[in-house]
Structure formats: C-alpha cells, structure tokens
Coordinates of C-alpha atoms in Angstrom, one line a residue:
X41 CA -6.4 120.7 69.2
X42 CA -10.2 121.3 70.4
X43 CA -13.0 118.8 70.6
X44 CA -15.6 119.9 71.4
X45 CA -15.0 121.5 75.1
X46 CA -11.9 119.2 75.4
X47 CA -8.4 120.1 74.2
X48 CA -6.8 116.8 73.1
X49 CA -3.8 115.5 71.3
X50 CA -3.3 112.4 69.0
X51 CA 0.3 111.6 70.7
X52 CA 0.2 109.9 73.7
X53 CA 3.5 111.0 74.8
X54 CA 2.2 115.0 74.6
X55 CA -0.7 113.7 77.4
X56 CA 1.4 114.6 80.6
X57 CA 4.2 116.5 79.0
X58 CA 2.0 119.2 77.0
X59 CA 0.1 120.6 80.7
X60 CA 3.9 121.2 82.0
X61 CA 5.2 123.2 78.9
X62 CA 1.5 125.0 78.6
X63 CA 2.3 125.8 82.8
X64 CA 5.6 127.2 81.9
X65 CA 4.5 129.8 79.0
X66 CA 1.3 130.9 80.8
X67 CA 4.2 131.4 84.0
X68 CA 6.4 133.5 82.2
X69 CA 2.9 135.2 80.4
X70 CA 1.6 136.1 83.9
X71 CA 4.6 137.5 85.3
X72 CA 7.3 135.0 86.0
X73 CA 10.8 136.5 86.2
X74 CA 14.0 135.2 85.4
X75 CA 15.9 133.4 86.7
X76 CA 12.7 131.7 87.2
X77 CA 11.1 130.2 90.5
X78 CA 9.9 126.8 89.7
X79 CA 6.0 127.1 88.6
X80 CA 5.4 123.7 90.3
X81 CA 7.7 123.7 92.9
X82 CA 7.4 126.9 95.4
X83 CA 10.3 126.0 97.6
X84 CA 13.3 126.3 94.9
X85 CA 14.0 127.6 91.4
X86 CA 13.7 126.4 88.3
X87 CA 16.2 123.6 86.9
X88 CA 14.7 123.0 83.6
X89 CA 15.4 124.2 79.7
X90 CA 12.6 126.6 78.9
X91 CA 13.8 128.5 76.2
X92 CA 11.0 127.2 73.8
X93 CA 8.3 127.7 76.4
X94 CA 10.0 131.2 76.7
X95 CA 9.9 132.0 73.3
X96 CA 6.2 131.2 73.0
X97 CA 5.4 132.9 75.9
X98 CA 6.6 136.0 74.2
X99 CA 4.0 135.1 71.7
X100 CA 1.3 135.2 73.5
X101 CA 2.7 138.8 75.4
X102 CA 2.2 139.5 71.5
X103 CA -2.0 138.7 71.6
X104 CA -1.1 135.4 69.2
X105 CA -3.1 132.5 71.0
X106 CA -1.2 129.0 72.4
X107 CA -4.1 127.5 69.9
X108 CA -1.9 129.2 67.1
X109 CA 1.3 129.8 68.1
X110 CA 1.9 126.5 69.3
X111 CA 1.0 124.7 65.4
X112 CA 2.7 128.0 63.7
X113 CA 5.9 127.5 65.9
X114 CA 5.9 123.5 65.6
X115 CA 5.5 123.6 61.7
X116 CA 8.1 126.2 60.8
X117 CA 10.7 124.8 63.5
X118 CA 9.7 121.5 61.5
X119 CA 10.7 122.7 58.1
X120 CA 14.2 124.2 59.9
X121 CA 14.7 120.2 61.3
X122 CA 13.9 119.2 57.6
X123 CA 16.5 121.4 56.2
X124 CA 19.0 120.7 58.9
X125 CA 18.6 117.2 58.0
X126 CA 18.6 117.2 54.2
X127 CA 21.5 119.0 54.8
X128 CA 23.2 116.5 57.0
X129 CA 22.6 113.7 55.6
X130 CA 20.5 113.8 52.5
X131 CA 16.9 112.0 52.0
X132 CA 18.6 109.1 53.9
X133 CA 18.6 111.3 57.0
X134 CA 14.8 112.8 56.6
X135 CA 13.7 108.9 56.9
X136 CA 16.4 107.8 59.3
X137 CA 14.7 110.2 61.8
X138 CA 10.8 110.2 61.1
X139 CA 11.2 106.1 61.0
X140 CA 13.4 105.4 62.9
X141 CA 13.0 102.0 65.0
X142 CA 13.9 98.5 64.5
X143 CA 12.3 94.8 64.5
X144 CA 9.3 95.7 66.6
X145 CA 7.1 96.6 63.8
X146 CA 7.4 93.2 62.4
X147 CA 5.0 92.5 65.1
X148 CA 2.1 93.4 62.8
X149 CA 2.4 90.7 60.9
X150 CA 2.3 88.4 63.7
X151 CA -0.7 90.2 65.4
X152 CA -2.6 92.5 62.4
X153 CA -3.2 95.0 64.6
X154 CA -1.9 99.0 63.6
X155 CA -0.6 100.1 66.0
X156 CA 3.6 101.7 67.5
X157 CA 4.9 98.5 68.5
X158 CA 8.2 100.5 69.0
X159 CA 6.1 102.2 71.9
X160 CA 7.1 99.0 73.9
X161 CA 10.7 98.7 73.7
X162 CA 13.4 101.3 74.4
X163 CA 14.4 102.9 71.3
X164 CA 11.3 104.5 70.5
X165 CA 10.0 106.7 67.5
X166 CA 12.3 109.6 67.1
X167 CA 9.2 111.6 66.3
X168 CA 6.8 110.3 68.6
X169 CA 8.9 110.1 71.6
X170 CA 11.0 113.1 71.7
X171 CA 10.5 115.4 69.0
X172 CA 6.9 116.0 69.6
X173 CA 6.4 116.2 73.6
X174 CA 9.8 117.5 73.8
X175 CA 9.3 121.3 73.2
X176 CA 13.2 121.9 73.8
X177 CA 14.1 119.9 70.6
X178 CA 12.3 122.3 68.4
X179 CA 15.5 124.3 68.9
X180 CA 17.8 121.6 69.4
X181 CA 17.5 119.4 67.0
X182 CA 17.8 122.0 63.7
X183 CA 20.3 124.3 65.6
X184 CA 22.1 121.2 67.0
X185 CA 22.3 119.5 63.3
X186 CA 23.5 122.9 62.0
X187 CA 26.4 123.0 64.3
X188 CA 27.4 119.8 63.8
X189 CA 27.3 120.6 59.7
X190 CA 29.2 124.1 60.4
X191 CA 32.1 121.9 62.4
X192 CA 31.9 118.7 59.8
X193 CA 32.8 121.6 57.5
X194 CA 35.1 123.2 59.8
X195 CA 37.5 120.1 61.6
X196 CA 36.4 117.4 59.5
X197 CA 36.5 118.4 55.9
X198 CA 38.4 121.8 56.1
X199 CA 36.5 123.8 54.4
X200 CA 34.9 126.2 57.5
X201 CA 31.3 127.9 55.7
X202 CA 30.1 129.4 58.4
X203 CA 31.4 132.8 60.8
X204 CA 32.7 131.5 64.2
X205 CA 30.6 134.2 66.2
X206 CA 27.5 132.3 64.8
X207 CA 28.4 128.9 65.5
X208 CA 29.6 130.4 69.2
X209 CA 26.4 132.0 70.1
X210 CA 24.2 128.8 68.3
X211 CA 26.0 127.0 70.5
X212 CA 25.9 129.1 74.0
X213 CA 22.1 129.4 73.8
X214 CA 21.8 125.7 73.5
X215 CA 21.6 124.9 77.5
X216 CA 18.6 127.5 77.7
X217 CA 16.8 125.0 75.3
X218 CA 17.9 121.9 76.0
X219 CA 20.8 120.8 78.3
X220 CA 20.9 117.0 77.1
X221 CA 21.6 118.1 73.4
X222 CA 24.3 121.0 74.7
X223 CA 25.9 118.0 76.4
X224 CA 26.6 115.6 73.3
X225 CA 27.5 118.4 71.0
X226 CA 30.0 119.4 73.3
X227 CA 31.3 116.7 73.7
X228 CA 31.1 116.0 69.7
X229 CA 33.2 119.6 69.4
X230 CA 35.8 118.8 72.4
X231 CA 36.3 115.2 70.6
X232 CA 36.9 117.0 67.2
X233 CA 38.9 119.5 68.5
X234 CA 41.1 117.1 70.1
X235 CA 41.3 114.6 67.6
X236 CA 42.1 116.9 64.9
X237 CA 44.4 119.4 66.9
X238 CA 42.3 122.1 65.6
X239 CA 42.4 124.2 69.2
X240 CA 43.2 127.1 66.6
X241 CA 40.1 127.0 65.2
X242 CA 38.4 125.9 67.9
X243 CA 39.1 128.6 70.1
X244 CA 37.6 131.7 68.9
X245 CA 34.0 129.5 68.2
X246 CA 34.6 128.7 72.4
X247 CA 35.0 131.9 73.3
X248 CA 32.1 133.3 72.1
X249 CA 29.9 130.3 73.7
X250 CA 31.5 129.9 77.3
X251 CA 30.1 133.2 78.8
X252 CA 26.3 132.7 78.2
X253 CA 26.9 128.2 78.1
X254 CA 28.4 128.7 81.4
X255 CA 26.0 131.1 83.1
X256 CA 23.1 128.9 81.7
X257 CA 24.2 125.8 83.0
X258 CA 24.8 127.3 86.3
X259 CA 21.7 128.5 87.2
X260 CA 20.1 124.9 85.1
X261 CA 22.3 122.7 87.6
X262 CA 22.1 125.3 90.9
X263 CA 25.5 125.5 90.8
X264 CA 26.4 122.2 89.7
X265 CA 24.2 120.9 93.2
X266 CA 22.1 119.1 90.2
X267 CA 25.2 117.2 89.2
X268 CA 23.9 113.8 91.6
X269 CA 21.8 113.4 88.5
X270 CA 24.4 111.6 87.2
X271 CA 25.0 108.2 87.6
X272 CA 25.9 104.7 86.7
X273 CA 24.0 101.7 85.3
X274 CA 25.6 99.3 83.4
X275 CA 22.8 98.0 80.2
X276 CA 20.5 101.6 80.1
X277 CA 17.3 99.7 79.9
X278 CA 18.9 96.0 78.7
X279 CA 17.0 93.5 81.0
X280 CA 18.8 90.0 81.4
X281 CA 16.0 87.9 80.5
X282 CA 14.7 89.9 77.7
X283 CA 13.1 86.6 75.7
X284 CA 15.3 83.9 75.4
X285 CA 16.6 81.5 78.1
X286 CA 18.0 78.2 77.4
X287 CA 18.4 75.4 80.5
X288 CA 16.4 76.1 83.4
X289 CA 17.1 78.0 87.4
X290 CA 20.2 75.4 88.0
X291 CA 21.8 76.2 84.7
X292 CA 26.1 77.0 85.3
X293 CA 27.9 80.0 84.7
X294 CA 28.8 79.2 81.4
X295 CA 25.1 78.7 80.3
X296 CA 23.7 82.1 82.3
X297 CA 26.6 83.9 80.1
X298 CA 25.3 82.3 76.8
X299 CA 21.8 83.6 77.9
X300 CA 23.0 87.0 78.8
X301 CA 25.2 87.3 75.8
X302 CA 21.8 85.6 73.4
X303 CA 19.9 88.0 74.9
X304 CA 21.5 91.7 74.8
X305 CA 22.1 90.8 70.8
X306 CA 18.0 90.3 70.9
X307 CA 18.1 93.9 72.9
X308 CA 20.0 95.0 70.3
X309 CA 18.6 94.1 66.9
X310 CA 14.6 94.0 68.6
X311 CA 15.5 97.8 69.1
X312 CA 17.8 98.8 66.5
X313 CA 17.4 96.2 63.5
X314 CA 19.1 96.7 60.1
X315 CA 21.3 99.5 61.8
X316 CA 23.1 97.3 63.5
X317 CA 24.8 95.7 60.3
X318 CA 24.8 98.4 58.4
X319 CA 27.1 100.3 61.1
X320 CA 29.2 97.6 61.6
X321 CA 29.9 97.1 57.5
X322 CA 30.8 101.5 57.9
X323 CA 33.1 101.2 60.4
X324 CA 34.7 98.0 58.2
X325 CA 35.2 99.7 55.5
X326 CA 36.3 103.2 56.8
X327 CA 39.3 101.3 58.6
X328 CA 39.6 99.0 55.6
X329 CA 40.1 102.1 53.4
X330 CA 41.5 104.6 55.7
X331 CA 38.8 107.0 55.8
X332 CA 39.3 109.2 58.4
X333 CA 36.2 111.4 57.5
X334 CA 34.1 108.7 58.1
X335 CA 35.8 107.4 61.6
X336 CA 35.4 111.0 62.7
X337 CA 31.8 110.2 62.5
X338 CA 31.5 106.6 63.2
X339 CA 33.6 106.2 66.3
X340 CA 32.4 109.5 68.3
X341 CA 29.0 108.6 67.3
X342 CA 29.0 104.8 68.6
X343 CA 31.0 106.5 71.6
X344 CA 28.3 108.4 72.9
X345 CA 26.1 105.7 72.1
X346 CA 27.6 103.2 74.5
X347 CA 28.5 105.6 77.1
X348 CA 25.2 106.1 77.5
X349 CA 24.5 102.5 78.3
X350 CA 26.7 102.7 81.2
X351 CA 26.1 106.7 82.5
X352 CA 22.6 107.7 83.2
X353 CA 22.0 111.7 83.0
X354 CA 18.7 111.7 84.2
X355 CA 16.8 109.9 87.1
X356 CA 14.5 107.8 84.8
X357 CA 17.1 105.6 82.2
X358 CA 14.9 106.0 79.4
X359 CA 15.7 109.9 79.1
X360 CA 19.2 109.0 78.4
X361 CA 17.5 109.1 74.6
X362 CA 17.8 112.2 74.3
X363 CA 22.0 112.2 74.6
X364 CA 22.2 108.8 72.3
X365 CA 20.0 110.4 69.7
X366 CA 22.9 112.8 68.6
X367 CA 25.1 109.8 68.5
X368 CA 22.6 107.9 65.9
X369 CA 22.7 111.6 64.2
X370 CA 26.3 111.7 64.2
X371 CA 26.9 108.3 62.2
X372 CA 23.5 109.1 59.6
X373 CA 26.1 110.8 56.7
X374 CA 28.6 107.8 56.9
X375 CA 25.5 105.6 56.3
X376 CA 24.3 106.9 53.3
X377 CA 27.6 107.2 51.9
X378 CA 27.9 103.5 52.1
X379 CA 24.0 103.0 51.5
X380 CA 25.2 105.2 48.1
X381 CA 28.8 104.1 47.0
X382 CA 28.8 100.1 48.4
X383 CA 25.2 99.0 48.2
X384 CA 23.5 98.1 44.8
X385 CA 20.0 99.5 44.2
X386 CA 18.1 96.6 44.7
X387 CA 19.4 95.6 47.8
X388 CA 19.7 99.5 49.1
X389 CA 15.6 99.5 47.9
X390 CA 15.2 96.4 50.1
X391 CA 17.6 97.9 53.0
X392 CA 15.8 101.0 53.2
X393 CA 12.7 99.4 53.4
X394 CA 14.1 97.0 56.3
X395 CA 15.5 100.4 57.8
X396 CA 12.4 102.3 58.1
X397 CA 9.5 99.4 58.2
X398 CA 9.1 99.8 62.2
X399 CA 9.0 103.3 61.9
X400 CA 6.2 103.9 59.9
X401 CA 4.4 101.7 61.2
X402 CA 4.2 103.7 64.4
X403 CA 3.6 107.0 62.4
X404 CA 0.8 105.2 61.2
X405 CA -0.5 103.9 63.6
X406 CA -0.3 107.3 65.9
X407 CA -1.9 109.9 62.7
X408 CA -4.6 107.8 61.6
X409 CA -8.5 108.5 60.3
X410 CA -9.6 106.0 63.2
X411 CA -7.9 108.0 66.1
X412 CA -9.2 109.5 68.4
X413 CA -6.7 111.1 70.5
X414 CA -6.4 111.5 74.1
X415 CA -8.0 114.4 76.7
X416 CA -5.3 117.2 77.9
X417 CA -8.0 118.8 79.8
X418 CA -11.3 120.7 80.0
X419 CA -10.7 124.1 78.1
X420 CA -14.2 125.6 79.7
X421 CA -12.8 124.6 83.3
X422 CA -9.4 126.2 82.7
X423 CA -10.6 129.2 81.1
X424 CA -12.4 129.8 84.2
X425 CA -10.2 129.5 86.6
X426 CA -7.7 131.6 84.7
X427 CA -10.2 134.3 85.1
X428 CA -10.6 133.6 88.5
X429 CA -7.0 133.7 89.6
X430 CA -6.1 137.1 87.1
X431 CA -6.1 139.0 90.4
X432 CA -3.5 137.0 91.8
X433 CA -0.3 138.0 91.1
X434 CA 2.1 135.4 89.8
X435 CA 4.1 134.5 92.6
X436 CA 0.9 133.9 95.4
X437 CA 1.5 130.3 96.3
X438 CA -1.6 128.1 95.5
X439 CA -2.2 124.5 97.4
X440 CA -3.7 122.2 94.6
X441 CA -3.8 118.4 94.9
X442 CA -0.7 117.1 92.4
X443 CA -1.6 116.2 89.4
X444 CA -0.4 116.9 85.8
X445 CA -2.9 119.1 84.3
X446 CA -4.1 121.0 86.9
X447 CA -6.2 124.3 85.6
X448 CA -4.5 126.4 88.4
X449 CA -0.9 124.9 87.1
X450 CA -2.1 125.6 83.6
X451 CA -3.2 128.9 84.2
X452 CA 0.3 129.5 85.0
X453 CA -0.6 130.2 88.9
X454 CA 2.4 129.3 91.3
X455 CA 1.6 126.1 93.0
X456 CA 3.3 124.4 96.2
X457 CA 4.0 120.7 94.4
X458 CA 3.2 119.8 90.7
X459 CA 3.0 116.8 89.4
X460 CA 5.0 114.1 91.7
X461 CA 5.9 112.6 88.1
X462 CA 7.6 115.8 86.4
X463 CA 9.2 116.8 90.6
X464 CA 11.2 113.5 90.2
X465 CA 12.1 113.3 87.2
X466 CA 13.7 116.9 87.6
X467 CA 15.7 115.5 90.3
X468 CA 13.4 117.0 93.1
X469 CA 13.2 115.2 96.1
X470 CA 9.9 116.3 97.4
X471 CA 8.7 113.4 99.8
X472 CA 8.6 115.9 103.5
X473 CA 7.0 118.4 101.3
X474 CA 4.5 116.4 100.1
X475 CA 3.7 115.7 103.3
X476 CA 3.5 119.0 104.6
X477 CA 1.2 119.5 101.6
X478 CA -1.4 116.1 102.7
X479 CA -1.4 117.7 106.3
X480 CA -2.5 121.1 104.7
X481 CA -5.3 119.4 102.4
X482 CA -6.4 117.2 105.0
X483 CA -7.0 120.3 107.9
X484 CA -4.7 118.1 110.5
X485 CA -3.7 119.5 113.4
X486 CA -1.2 122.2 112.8
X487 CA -2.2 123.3 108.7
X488 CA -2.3 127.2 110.0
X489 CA 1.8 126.6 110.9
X490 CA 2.1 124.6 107.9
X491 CA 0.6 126.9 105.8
X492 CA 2.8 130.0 107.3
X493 CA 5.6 128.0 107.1
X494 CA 4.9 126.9 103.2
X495 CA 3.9 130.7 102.3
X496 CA 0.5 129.3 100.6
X497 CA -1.7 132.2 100.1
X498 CA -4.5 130.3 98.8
X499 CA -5.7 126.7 98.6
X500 CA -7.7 125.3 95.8
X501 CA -10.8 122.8 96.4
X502 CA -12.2 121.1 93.2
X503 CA -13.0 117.8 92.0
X504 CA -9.8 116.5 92.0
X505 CA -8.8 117.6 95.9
X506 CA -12.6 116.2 97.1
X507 CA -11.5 112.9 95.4
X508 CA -8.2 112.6 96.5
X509 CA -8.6 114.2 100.1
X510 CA -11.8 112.5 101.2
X511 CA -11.3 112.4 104.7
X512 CA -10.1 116.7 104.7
X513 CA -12.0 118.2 107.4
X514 CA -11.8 121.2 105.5
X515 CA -11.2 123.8 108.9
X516 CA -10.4 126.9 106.1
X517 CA -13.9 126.9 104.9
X518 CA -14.8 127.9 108.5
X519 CA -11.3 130.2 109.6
X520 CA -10.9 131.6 106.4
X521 CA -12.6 134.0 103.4
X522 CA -13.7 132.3 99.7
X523 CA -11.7 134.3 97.7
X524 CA -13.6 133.0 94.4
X525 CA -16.0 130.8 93.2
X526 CA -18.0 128.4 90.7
X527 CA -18.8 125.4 88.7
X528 CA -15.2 124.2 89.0
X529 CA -15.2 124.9 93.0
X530 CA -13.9 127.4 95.6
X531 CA -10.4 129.6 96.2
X532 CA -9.9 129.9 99.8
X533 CA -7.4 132.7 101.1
X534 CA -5.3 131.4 103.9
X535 CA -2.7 133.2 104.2
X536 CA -2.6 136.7 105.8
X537 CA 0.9 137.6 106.0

C-alpha cells in the first residue's frame, strides 16, 4: 500500500518476497517469453511456479494497475480459500487455518507485549507465513482444497460430484502455481487410489492431468536436474536442546535420551498445542470404531506430516511448511467430526479457544491500529527507472548490485544475479558468478572479458552499488557511453556486441 512516497506492507514476511513476485509480473509485462529465462538469474531459466505472477501480469497487459490488481486478486482468491474451506471442513476449518499455531502465544501472558510469538518457532501462522507472501497459494490452496473435496467424494465416500476432466485439468495446472502443493496432493490421490483400489476411477482423472503436470514439472525441475533439492534431515527444524536439559555435560546415554525424548514432546506441543491430543484421541477412536473414512484422512495426513520431518524438499527446512500444511488440511474434517459428535460444548468452547489462542494473537498483533508496516521500496525511484529502462528490451542484461528490491529487478529489467537470498533458496548455486559479477562492479582487471563473457549490456550505478562497491574504480564511466540518467544515478552501456 502507499505511504506517502513509500510502498509498504504490514506483513513482515511480504518484505523480501513481494519485490521478487512484483519482478516476475513486470518480466512477463515487459516482454518475457515462455518458457521463461530467469529475471534474476541471466545464465539459466526459470525454475520457479509463476502462474499467479502470470496471471497478474496479464492484468496489467489489460491497463489494471499492480496497486489494484494485486488487492482485487488477493480478496476474491480469499473468498475462493473461504469457500474451499467451509466446504472442507466447516467453521472448524476457517479458524484452524487463519489461527493456526500452538503454545507460543501463551507468551503474552508472561511478557504483556502484542505481538506473533508464533513468528519464533517453526510452525508459524498459516496466514502470515505462507498464505500471504506466498503468491502461488492463492491458487493452491482453494483449487488444492477443492480437489481434495472432489476425491473425498470420489474414493472416500463414493459419491463422485464432480466431472473427471475438471478435477484432471485442476489438477495438471497445479505445478505452474505451485510445485510443493502439486507434490502432497499427489501423493494424497496415489495414496487413495491405492488404498481404495479405485485405479478405475482414478484413471480417466490421471489422464487428463499427466500431459500438462508432466511438461510443467519438466521445465520447473530442468529435467529433473533440480531433483538434488531433495534431501534428508532427520527432526525438520527440531533442535536437541530446545529448553529443557536435566544433569549436566557428563550426563550418560540414558539421561541425553530422556533429554532428547523431554525435549522433541516440548517441540511438539510449543509448536502444535491442543492439536496434538486432539489428533491422537481421532485416530483412537477411528480404529476403536472402525472408521475407515476417518483413517483415510488421519493416517495419510499424519503421513505426510512426519515424512516431512525426515525429507527436506527445499534447501532451507523451514519451506518444507508448505508440503506439511496439506497434511494438517488433510486431518481438519476428522477433527471437527470428533470436536462435533465426542466433545461436549463446554469443553469443545474451551478446546477451541485453546486451539486458536496462539493464532490470533499473531493476527493481532500483525493488523493492528499501532502498526506501522515495513518499507518495500521507494515508488518515485522505481517509477523512474522504469521509464528510464522502457527502451531496453526485456532480455538486455543489466549488472545491479544484489539485493531484493532493486528498482531495475522491479521494473522487470533482466539482471545478471538477484537477490543471493531468493538464488539459493531456488537451488542456484551462484558463488563463481557472483564473483564474476564483484570483478565487473569493482572495474578489476579483465571486466571488458567479463562483461562479454556474461552478455551484460548495461551496468547500473546507484546508491546501493556506491555503498556496497566502494573501492570500484569505475573504468566504464571513462570507456563507455551514459545510456541514461538522474536523481537515482547513471545506466552505462557496456556491451557492444
């Protein structure tokens, strides 16, 4: 939202994602193709889900401002989430996921101090954490709920609602928006399929998804040259000594297990709270009574839970969130039948209040009257620039310093290296490029080979490359032409190819 001269937002989490997605639409908008070359990365193409970014890109093709279009599109694919989960799993599901969290809120009363204690531990706010910086949800999460209602009705309960070419292409166009949530709902489908020996059924819906699923995780994976993403840490984000520790250094085996053991249940319930039980009193009574409805819930759910303690599908451990989240989705409708049919209504009153205590506290303490949000960047500067690079065509490589909110990134410009940040955590391994890049900035010996070897056509000199390249002798301001100029700084053409 503006601020005077400053676009800002109230969610910390949007500060360094938002600049990447805004790159991303204002890419397509100036003339990125598909398949895409990666707006931050010159050397390789893009591996990320942009379908969102895409679609609002399209939007602005259209003459509807990112100032509107972004609200507009957040709001309506907000009431779609709504429905999806109403019709899930009831009111029970609209609160499990804007409040979700578990003990950490209890910290208030400890410290009287508003603010997301669930920020600090690793199950964050549902809302906060991915729903809101994470523009590929916006299409995941209703469309991914939906197809998991269409195939509850279809494997589970028998009673298919939906045509199969629908669920098929829902499903297919899920990788372009979002290859964690395509992930878990496949494997939700296979596990359903299998479990059920509906291959009948399943077949047709399959069919119809493979061609474009396949294609789309192709190019999302470069041929499955991505796949080293994957790999294994036992715990997620579990640290031994979260808290408690009884004995001292010298303490035996027997005594370090106790610790271990004393701690991961402090893991647990610190993150998770009332959850914890409440799961654990489902899955008694669904084997106590035979209900396989509810184990086809329960036990897939919980599966994908804990696999993701052990396999990591992204380099940082926390983004394994967005897999586990569709496993806490999975088991939401066998909680509130038990919240309903087993729990009184005092106690479900006081439950649900336990349940959702953490969460609001961090909605509350994140959408308040005393906030004050947090600077995305300088709209003056970018719109500048933007009008400074529109003779460039899309694909001129720029050489800015890396950082995440760049105006020449925003603008949608082609840069040599992004953010070092957003590189790694899209499995990039950009270390001798970043080099190559310093040697550029810094005019060593050898930046005209460098910069014929890198393709830059232009490097960018601004407040941010004077601070951070201090020592530059600049040789381009002598040997080559100032393609633009002003308040912000100076565009220098290097490259003459």
């Amino acid at each position: 939202y503006p601020k005077g001269g400053i676009m800002s937002t109230l969610n910390v989490n949007n500060y360094g994602d938002l600049p990447l997605h805004l790159t991303y639409i204002n890419s397509f908008v100036k003339g990125l193709t598909f398949w895409p070359q990666n707006p931050i990365y010159a050397l390789d193409k893009l591996h990320y889900p942009v379908g969102m970014d895409f679609f609002s890109s399209l939007l602005s093709v259209m003459g509807v401002s990112l100032e509107r279009s972004l609200p507009l599109v957040g709001f309506f694919m907000g009431i779609l989430l709504v429905w999806a989960l109403w019709s899930w799993a009831g009111a029970f599901g609209i609160g499990a996921f804007l409040f979700s969290g578990g003990l950490a809120g209890l910290t208030i009363f400890g410290q009287g101090v508003l603010r997301d204690f669930q920020a600090e531990v690793a199950w964050k706010s549902l809302p906060l954490a991915l729903y809101v910086p994470q523009r590929g949800f916006l299409y995941a999460f209703p469309l991914g709920l939906t197809l998991l209602w269409a195939w509850k009705a279809r494997f589970v309960d028998r009673s298919a609602k939906t045509p199969f070419w629908l669920e098929g292409l829902l499903w297919g166009l899920l990788p372009l928006f979002h290859i964690h949530s395509f992930i878990a709902v496949s494997l939700i489908f296979a596990i359903w399929t299998v479990w059920q020996r509906a291959f009948k059924e399943a077949l047709p819906i399959f069919a119809v998804a493979v061609l474009p699923a396949t294609l789309e995780v192709l190019f999302l994976t470069e041929y499955f040259r991505q796949a080293s993403l994957l790999w294994f840490k036992a715990g997620w984000l579990f640290k031994p000594q979260e808290i408690f520790f009884i004995g001292d250094a010298q303490s035996g085996a027997v005594l370090k297990v106790f610790n271990g053991l004393l701690n991961f249940v402090y893991f647990f319930f610190n993150n998770f709270g009332f959850y914890i039980p409440l799961t654990a009193f489902a899955v008694y009574f669904a084997h106590q009574n035979k209900r396989k409805d509810l184990a086809l819930l329960l036990y897939p759910g919980l599966g994908i839970f804990f696999l993701c303690f052990f396999v990591m599908f992204a380099p940082w451990e926390w983004d394994n969130t967005k897999v586990m989240v569709w496993g806490y989705l999975l088991i939401l409708p066998a909680l509130k039948e038990i919240l309903e049919t087993q729990i009184k209504p005092t106690a479900r009153a006081i439950l649900l209040v336990a349940l959702y205590f953490s969460g609001v506290v961090s909605i509350l303490a994140t959408y308040n009257s005393s906030q004050t949000g947090v600077e995305v960047y300088n709209r003056e500067e970018v719109d500048q620039v933007c009008e400074a690079l529109k003779p460039l065509k899309q694909s001129d490589v720029v050489a800015v310093v890396q950082t995440f909110n760049h105006p020449v990134a925003i603008c949608g410009q082609q840069v040599l290296l992004g953010y070092g940040g957003h590189l790694w955590s899209h499995g990039i391994k950009a270390a001798p490029i970043e080099e190559k890049l310093r040697k550029v900035m810094n005019g060593d010996d050898g930046w005209q080979m460098l910069v014929k070897e890198l393709n830059i056509r232009y490097i960018f000199w601004g407040t941010r490359e004077k601070d951070q390249f201090r020592e530059s002798k600049k040789p381009w301001a002598l040997e080559s032409s100032i393609f633009k100029s002003g308040t912000w700084g100076h565009i220098y053409k290097v490259g003459e190819f």
